[in-house]
Amino acid sequence: MKKVFIVGAGQMGLDIGQVMAKTGYQVVFNDMSEEILATQVGKLEKSLDKMVSKGKMTEEKKAEIMGNVSTSATLDAAADADLVIEAIVENVQVKKDLFAKLDALCKPETILATNTSSISITEIASATKRQDKVIGMHFFNPATVMKLVEVINGLNTSKETFDTVYELSKEIGKDPVEVKEGPGFVVNRILIPMINEAAIVLEEGLASAEDIDKSMKLGCNHPMGPLALGDLIGLDTCLHIMDTFYAETCDSKYRASRLMRQMVRGGKLGRKTGEGFFKY
Ligand code: NAI
């Protein structure tokens, strides 16, 4: 495997590409326009410069990484890629349309991976004629730092595809886990209901936001309280994931917090809007 094509050079795609290029893979970033790509690759270069100035990376390594990176605003360059990693908007129809196009374009042996946080791998794979080569490769934010990759099998993902992606995850310095498909996979399945429960505890007036977070930090040794973490992830994202769990299972234990829904409707989404459970 030599060439990796990354669709969506946003928050996640850019970091994933950096990790791949650092390992020595040829990385092609794709996004909606040349302008977005230029901005994003500029950001990548700036963050590498920062590491060089802090003595955490050599100039040579930076040059090597940048030398492994190129961009393309069209999908054509995916044709000879060995692996495609999709990190575009979390919308099932948009992802399926993309996978259908990639399936038609890419060579037969290309593996098509998705970084989706919540969408069914089997559903995305159903848009292709290579369901055995479609897999979830779920990185965590920031992907340059976080060690975990959830490698997620869809119903028809082959063992060969799984083994290739699992080994690749190790090669790029990550510590992968094998996960069967299910809403939210492992981490978000446990994490998001915890954040939601913290919002319900706040809604019921059992304690203040500060004390709920303090309780979980001091009582469970969590580095960050659940409400602050919800603000960091984005309350719109947390709500979307809770609603997906409910839609997939019809289980009332996944009822979203009313307070959280109201805050999302009112534009209090967390850090990105300057206010969520806390003010920033
Ligand atoms: P983002 O909004 O930062 O980046 C998405 C990028 O995809 C943007 O640059 C956008 O212009 C581009 N894009 C959208 N539609 C496109 C298309 N049809 N073709 C090419 N490019 C397109 O989003 P982010 O946060 O990087 O999330 C991307 C994916 O990764 C989502 O599926 C999300 O659920 C998943 N994810 C996000 C995590 C997070 O903490 N933000 C963590 C793990 C997974």
CSV table of C-alpha atoms and ligand atoms in Angstrom, one decimal:
chain,number,residue,atom,x,y,z
A,1,MET,CA,0.0,0.0,0.0
A,2,LYS,CA,1.4,3.3,-1.0
A,3,LYS,CA,-1.2,5.9,-2.0
A,4,VAL,CA,-3.9,7.1,0.3
A,5,PHE,CA,-6.7,9.4,-0.9
A,6,ILE,CA,-8.5,11.4,1.8
A,7,VAL,CA,-11.9,12.8,1.0
A,8,GLY,CA,-12.7,15.8,3.3
A,9,ALA,CA,-9.7,17.7,4.5
A,10,GLY,CA,-11.5,19.1,7.6
A,11,GLN,CA,-10.7,18.8,11.2
A,12,MET,CA,-10.4,15.0,11.1
A,13,GLY,CA,-9.3,14.4,7.5
A,14,LEU,CA,-6.4,16.8,7.7
A,15,ASP,CA,-5.0,15.2,10.9
A,16,ILE,CA,-5.5,11.6,9.5
A,17,GLY,CA,-3.6,12.7,6.4
A,18,GLN,CA,-0.8,14.1,8.5
A,19,VAL,CA,-0.4,10.8,10.4
A,20,MET,CA,-0.3,8.8,7.1
A,21,ALA,CA,2.2,11.2,5.4
A,22,LYS,CA,4.4,11.1,8.5
A,23,THR,CA,4.5,7.3,8.2
A,24,GLY,CA,5.6,7.6,4.6
A,25,TYR,CA,2.4,7.2,2.6
A,26,GLN,CA,1.7,9.4,-0.4
A,27,VAL,CA,-1.4,11.3,0.7
A,28,VAL,CA,-3.8,13.1,-1.7
A,29,PHE,CA,-6.3,15.4,0.0
A,30,ASN,CA,-9.6,16.0,-1.7
A,31,ASP,CA,-12.3,18.6,-0.7
A,32,MET,CA,-15.0,20.7,-2.2
A,33,SER,CA,-12.7,23.4,-3.8
A,34,GLU,CA,-9.1,24.3,-4.4
A,35,GLU,CA,-9.6,27.2,-2.0
A,36,ILE,CA,-10.5,25.0,0.9
A,37,LEU,CA,-7.6,22.7,0.1
A,38,ALA,CA,-5.1,25.6,0.0
A,39,THR,CA,-6.4,26.8,3.4
A,40,GLN,CA,-6.3,23.4,4.9
A,41,VAL,CA,-2.8,22.5,3.7
A,42,GLY,CA,-1.7,25.9,4.9
A,43,LYS,CA,-3.0,24.9,8.4
A,44,LEU,CA,-1.2,21.6,8.2
A,45,GLU,CA,2.1,23.4,7.3
A,46,LYS,CA,1.6,25.9,10.2
A,47,SER,CA,1.0,23.1,12.7
A,48,LEU,CA,4.2,21.4,11.5
A,49,ASP,CA,6.1,24.7,11.8
A,50,LYS,CA,5.0,25.0,15.4
A,51,MET,CA,6.3,21.5,16.1
A,52,VAL,CA,9.6,22.4,14.5
A,53,SER,CA,9.9,25.6,16.5
A,54,LYS,CA,9.2,23.7,19.7
A,55,GLY,CA,11.9,21.2,18.9
A,56,LYS,CA,9.4,18.4,18.6
A,57,MET,CA,10.1,17.8,14.9
A,58,THR,CA,13.1,18.3,12.6
A,59,GLU,CA,13.0,20.6,9.5
A,60,GLU,CA,13.8,17.4,7.4
A,61,LYS,CA,10.8,15.5,8.8
A,62,LYS,CA,8.6,18.5,8.1
A,63,ALA,CA,9.9,18.6,4.5
A,64,GLU,CA,9.4,14.9,4.2
A,65,ILE,CA,5.7,15.1,5.3
A,66,MET,CA,4.9,18.1,3.1
A,67,GLY,CA,6.6,16.2,0.2
A,68,ASN,CA,4.3,13.3,0.7
A,69,VAL,CA,1.2,15.5,0.5
A,70,SER,CA,-0.7,16.7,-2.5
A,71,THR,CA,-4.2,17.9,-3.3
A,72,SER,CA,-7.0,17.4,-5.8
A,73,ALA,CA,-10.4,19.1,-6.0
A,74,THR,CA,-11.7,16.2,-8.2
A,75,LEU,CA,-12.1,12.6,-7.3
A,76,ASP,CA,-10.1,11.4,-10.4
A,77,ALA,CA,-6.8,11.0,-8.4
A,78,ALA,CA,-8.6,8.3,-6.4
A,79,ALA,CA,-8.4,6.0,-9.4
A,80,ASP,CA,-5.0,4.5,-8.5
A,81,ALA,CA,-5.2,4.9,-4.7
A,82,ASP,CA,-4.7,1.8,-2.5
A,83,LEU,CA,-6.9,3.2,0.3
A,84,VAL,CA,-9.5,5.9,0.4
A,85,ILE,CA,-10.4,7.4,3.8
A,86,GLU,CA,-13.6,9.4,3.8
A,87,ALA,CA,-14.0,12.1,6.4
A,88,ILE,CA,-16.7,14.4,5.0
A,89,VAL,CA,-20.0,15.6,6.5
A,90,GLU,CA,-21.8,13.2,8.8
A,91,ASN,CA,-24.8,12.7,6.4
A,92,VAL,CA,-25.7,9.2,5.2
A,93,GLN,CA,-27.0,10.2,1.7
A,94,VAL,CA,-24.0,12.4,1.0
A,95,LYS,CA,-21.6,9.6,2.1
A,96,LYS,CA,-23.5,7.0,0.0
A,97,ASP,CA,-23.4,9.2,-3.1
A,98,LEU,CA,-19.6,9.6,-2.6
A,99,PHE,CA,-19.0,5.9,-2.1
A,100,ALA,CA,-21.0,5.0,-5.3
A,101,LYS,CA,-18.7,7.4,-7.2
A,102,LEU,CA,-15.5,6.1,-5.6
A,103,ASP,CA,-16.6,2.5,-6.4
A,104,ALA,CA,-17.0,3.3,-10.0
A,105,LEU,CA,-13.6,5.2,-10.2
A,106,CYS,CA,-11.2,3.2,-8.0
A,107,LYS,CA,-9.3,0.1,-9.0
A,108,PRO,CA,-11.0,-3.2,-7.9
A,109,GLU,CA,-8.6,-3.8,-5.0
A,110,THR,CA,-8.9,-0.3,-3.4
A,111,ILE,CA,-10.2,-0.4,0.2
A,112,LEU,CA,-12.8,2.3,1.0
A,113,ALA,CA,-12.8,3.3,4.6
A,114,THR,CA,-15.1,5.7,6.4
A,115,ASN,CA,-14.3,7.8,9.5
A,116,THR,CA,-18.0,8.1,10.4
A,117,SER,CA,-18.9,8.5,14.1
A,118,SER,CA,-22.3,7.0,13.9
A,119,ILE,CA,-23.5,5.8,10.5
A,120,SER,CA,-23.9,2.1,9.7
A,121,ILE,CA,-20.9,0.8,7.7
A,122,THR,CA,-23.2,-1.7,6.0
A,123,GLU,CA,-25.5,1.1,4.8
A,124,ILE,CA,-22.6,3.1,3.3
A,125,ALA,CA,-21.2,-0.1,1.8
A,126,SER,CA,-24.6,-0.9,0.2
A,127,ALA,CA,-23.9,2.0,-2.3
A,128,THR,CA,-21.0,0.0,-3.8
A,129,LYS,CA,-20.4,-3.3,-5.6
A,130,ARG,CA,-17.4,-4.0,-3.2
A,131,GLN,CA,-19.1,-4.4,0.2
A,132,ASP,CA,-16.2,-6.7,1.2
A,133,LYS,CA,-13.8,-3.8,0.8
A,134,VAL,CA,-15.7,-1.2,2.8
A,135,ILE,CA,-14.8,-0.7,6.4
A,136,GLY,CA,-15.0,1.8,9.3
A,137,MET,CA,-11.7,3.4,10.4
A,138,HIS,CA,-12.8,5.6,13.3
A,139,PHE,CA,-10.1,8.0,14.5
A,140,PHE,CA,-10.4,10.2,17.6
A,141,ASN,CA,-9.9,13.9,17.8
A,142,PRO,CA,-7.2,15.1,17.5
A,143,ALA,CA,-6.1,12.2,15.3
A,144,THR,CA,-2.5,13.3,15.4
A,145,VAL,CA,-2.5,12.6,19.2
A,146,MET,CA,-5.2,10.1,20.1
A,147,LYS,CA,-4.0,6.5,20.0
A,148,LEU,CA,-7.3,4.7,19.5
A,149,VAL,CA,-8.7,3.6,16.1
A,150,GLU,CA,-11.9,1.6,16.1
A,151,VAL,CA,-11.8,-0.7,13.1
A,152,ILE,CA,-15.4,-1.5,12.3
A,153,ASN,CA,-16.6,-4.4,10.3
A,154,GLY,CA,-19.8,-4.0,8.3
A,155,LEU,CA,-21.9,-7.1,7.7
A,156,ASN,CA,-20.0,-7.9,4.5
A,157,THR,CA,-16.5,-6.6,5.3
A,158,SER,CA,-13.9,-9.4,4.5
A,159,LYS,CA,-11.4,-10.7,7.0
A,160,GLU,CA,-8.7,-9.6,4.5
A,161,THR,CA,-9.9,-6.0,4.5
A,162,PHE,CA,-10.1,-6.0,8.3
A,163,ASP,CA,-6.6,-7.4,8.7
A,164,THR,CA,-5.1,-4.9,6.3
A,165,VAL,CA,-6.7,-1.9,8.0
A,166,TYR,CA,-5.9,-3.3,11.5
A,167,GLU,CA,-2.3,-3.7,10.6
A,168,LEU,CA,-2.1,-0.4,8.9
A,169,SER,CA,-3.5,1.3,12.1
A,170,LYS,CA,-0.6,-0.2,14.1
A,171,GLU,CA,1.9,0.8,11.4
A,172,ILE,CA,0.9,4.5,11.7
A,173,GLY,CA,1.4,4.3,15.5
A,174,LYS,CA,-2.2,3.8,16.6
A,175,ASP,CA,-3.6,1.1,19.0
A,176,PRO,CA,-6.6,-0.3,17.2
A,177,VAL,CA,-9.6,-2.3,18.5
A,178,GLU,CA,-11.9,-4.6,16.5
A,179,VAL,CA,-15.5,-3.6,16.7
A,180,LYS,CA,-18.7,-5.1,15.2
A,181,GLU,CA,-21.1,-2.7,13.8
A,182,GLY,CA,-23.6,-1.1,16.1
A,183,PRO,CA,-24.9,2.4,16.8
A,184,GLY,CA,-22.0,4.5,18.0
A,185,PHE,CA,-19.6,1.6,17.9
A,186,VAL,CA,-17.9,1.3,21.4
A,187,VAL,CA,-16.6,4.7,22.5
A,188,ASN,CA,-19.6,6.9,21.5
A,189,ARG,CA,-22.1,4.2,22.6
A,190,ILE,CA,-20.8,4.6,26.2
A,191,LEU,CA,-19.6,8.2,26.2
A,192,ILE,CA,-22.6,10.1,24.6
A,193,PRO,CA,-25.3,8.5,26.9
A,194,MET,CA,-23.1,9.5,29.8
A,195,ILE,CA,-22.9,13.2,28.6
A,196,ASN,CA,-26.7,13.0,28.0
A,197,GLU,CA,-27.3,11.7,31.5
A,198,ALA,CA,-25.2,14.5,33.0
A,199,ALA,CA,-27.5,17.0,31.1
A,200,ILE,CA,-30.6,15.2,32.5
A,201,VAL,CA,-29.1,15.4,36.0
A,202,LEU,CA,-28.6,19.2,35.4
A,203,GLU,CA,-32.1,19.5,34.0
A,204,GLU,CA,-33.6,17.8,37.2
A,205,GLY,CA,-31.7,20.4,39.3
A,206,LEU,CA,-29.8,17.8,41.3
A,207,ALA,CA,-26.6,19.8,41.2
A,208,SER,CA,-25.0,22.7,39.4
A,209,ALA,CA,-23.1,22.2,36.1
A,210,GLU,CA,-19.8,22.9,38.0
A,211,ASP,CA,-20.6,20.4,40.7
A,212,ILE,CA,-21.7,17.7,38.2
A,213,ASP,CA,-18.4,18.0,36.4
A,214,LYS,CA,-16.5,18.2,39.7
A,215,SER,CA,-18.2,15.0,40.9
A,216,MET,CA,-17.2,13.0,37.8
A,217,LYS,CA,-13.6,14.3,37.9
A,218,LEU,CA,-13.0,13.7,41.6
A,219,GLY,CA,-15.3,10.7,42.0
A,220,CYS,CA,-14.4,8.8,38.8
A,221,ASN,CA,-11.0,10.2,38.0
A,222,HIS,CA,-12.2,11.5,34.7
A,223,PRO,CA,-9.8,14.1,33.3
A,224,MET,CA,-12.7,16.3,32.2
A,225,GLY,CA,-16.3,16.5,33.4
A,226,PRO,CA,-19.1,15.2,31.1
A,227,LEU,CA,-20.7,18.7,30.6
A,228,ALA,CA,-17.4,20.3,29.6
A,229,LEU,CA,-16.8,17.4,27.3
A,230,GLY,CA,-20.2,17.8,25.7
A,231,ASP,CA,-19.4,21.5,25.1
A,232,LEU,CA,-16.1,20.5,23.5
A,233,ILE,CA,-17.6,17.9,21.2
A,234,GLY,CA,-20.5,20.2,20.3
A,235,LEU,CA,-24.0,19.7,21.7
A,236,ASP,CA,-25.5,19.5,18.2
A,237,THR,CA,-23.2,16.5,17.6
A,238,CYS,CA,-24.1,14.9,20.9
A,239,LEU,CA,-27.8,15.3,20.2
A,240,HIS,CA,-27.5,14.0,16.7
A,241,ILE,CA,-25.8,10.8,18.0
A,242,MET,CA,-28.4,10.3,20.8
A,243,ASP,CA,-31.2,10.7,18.2
A,244,THR,CA,-29.4,8.1,16.0
A,245,PHE,CA,-29.2,5.6,18.9
A,246,TYR,CA,-32.9,6.1,19.5
A,247,ALA,CA,-33.9,5.8,15.9
A,248,GLU,CA,-31.8,2.6,15.5
A,249,THR,CA,-33.0,0.9,18.6
A,250,CYS,CA,-36.4,2.5,19.6
A,251,ASP,CA,-35.1,2.0,23.2
A,252,SER,CA,-36.3,4.7,25.5
A,253,LYS,CA,-33.0,4.6,27.4
A,254,TYR,CA,-31.6,6.7,24.6
A,255,ARG,CA,-34.1,9.5,25.1
A,256,ALA,CA,-32.2,12.8,24.6
A,257,SER,CA,-32.1,15.3,27.3
A,258,ARG,CA,-34.8,18.0,26.8
A,259,LEU,CA,-32.4,20.6,28.1
A,260,MET,CA,-29.8,19.6,25.5
A,261,ARG,CA,-32.3,19.7,22.7
A,262,GLN,CA,-33.5,23.2,23.8
A,263,MET,CA,-29.9,24.5,23.9
A,264,VAL,CA,-29.2,23.2,20.4
A,265,ARG,CA,-32.4,24.9,19.1
A,266,GLY,CA,-31.3,28.1,20.8
A,267,GLY,CA,-27.8,28.0,19.3
A,268,LYS,CA,-25.9,27.2,22.5
A,269,LEU,CA,-23.8,24.5,21.0
A,270,GLY,CA,-20.7,24.6,23.3
A,271,ARG,CA,-17.3,26.0,22.7
A,272,LYS,CA,-17.8,26.6,19.0
A,273,THR,CA,-20.6,29.2,19.7
A,274,GLY,CA,-19.0,30.6,22.9
A,275,GLU,CA,-21.7,29.1,25.2
A,276,GLY,CA,-23.0,25.6,26.1
A,277,PHE,CA,-23.3,24.3,29.6
A,278,PHE,CA,-20.5,26.7,30.4
A,279,LYS,CA,-19.5,30.1,28.9
A,280,TYR,CA,-16.2,30.5,26.9
B,1,NAI,P1,-15.3,19.0,9.2
B,1,NAI,O1,-16.6,19.8,8.9
B,1,NAI,O2,-14.2,19.7,9.9
B,1,NAI,O3,-14.7,18.5,7.8
B,1,NAI,C1,-15.4,18.0,6.7
B,1,NAI,C2,-14.8,18.4,5.4
B,1,NAI,O4,-15.4,17.7,4.4
B,1,NAI,C3,-14.9,19.9,5.1
B,1,NAI,O5,-13.7,20.4,4.8
B,1,NAI,C4,-15.9,19.9,3.9
B,1,NAI,O6,-15.6,20.9,3.0
B,1,NAI,C5,-15.6,18.6,3.3
B,1,NAI,N1,-16.7,18.0,2.5
B,1,NAI,C6,-18.0,17.9,2.8
B,1,NAI,N2,-18.7,17.3,1.8
B,1,NAI,C7,-17.7,16.9,0.9
B,1,NAI,C8,-17.8,16.2,-0.3
B,1,NAI,N3,-18.9,15.7,-0.8
B,1,NAI,N4,-16.6,15.9,-1.0
B,1,NAI,C9,-15.4,16.4,-0.5
B,1,NAI,N5,-15.3,17.1,0.6
B,1,NAI,C10,-16.5,17.3,1.3
B,1,NAI,O7,-15.8,17.7,9.9
B,1,NAI,P2,-15.0,16.7,10.8
B,1,NAI,O8,-15.2,17.0,12.2
B,1,NAI,O9,-13.6,16.5,10.2
B,1,NAI,O10,-15.8,15.3,10.6
B,1,NAI,C11,-15.7,14.5,9.4
B,1,NAI,C12,-16.2,13.1,9.6
B,1,NAI,O11,-15.4,12.6,10.7
B,1,NAI,C13,-17.6,13.0,10.1
B,1,NAI,O12,-18.2,11.8,9.5
B,1,NAI,C14,-17.6,12.9,11.6
B,1,NAI,O13,-18.7,12.2,12.1
B,1,NAI,C15,-16.3,12.1,11.7
B,1,NAI,N6,-15.6,12.2,13.0
B,1,NAI,C16,-15.5,13.5,13.6
B,1,NAI,C17,-14.8,13.6,14.9
B,1,NAI,C18,-14.7,14.9,15.6
B,1,NAI,O14,-14.4,14.9,16.8
B,1,NAI,N7,-15.0,16.0,14.9
B,1,NAI,C19,-14.2,12.4,15.5
B,1,NAI,C20,-14.3,11.2,14.7
B,1,NAI,C21,-15.0,11.1,13.6
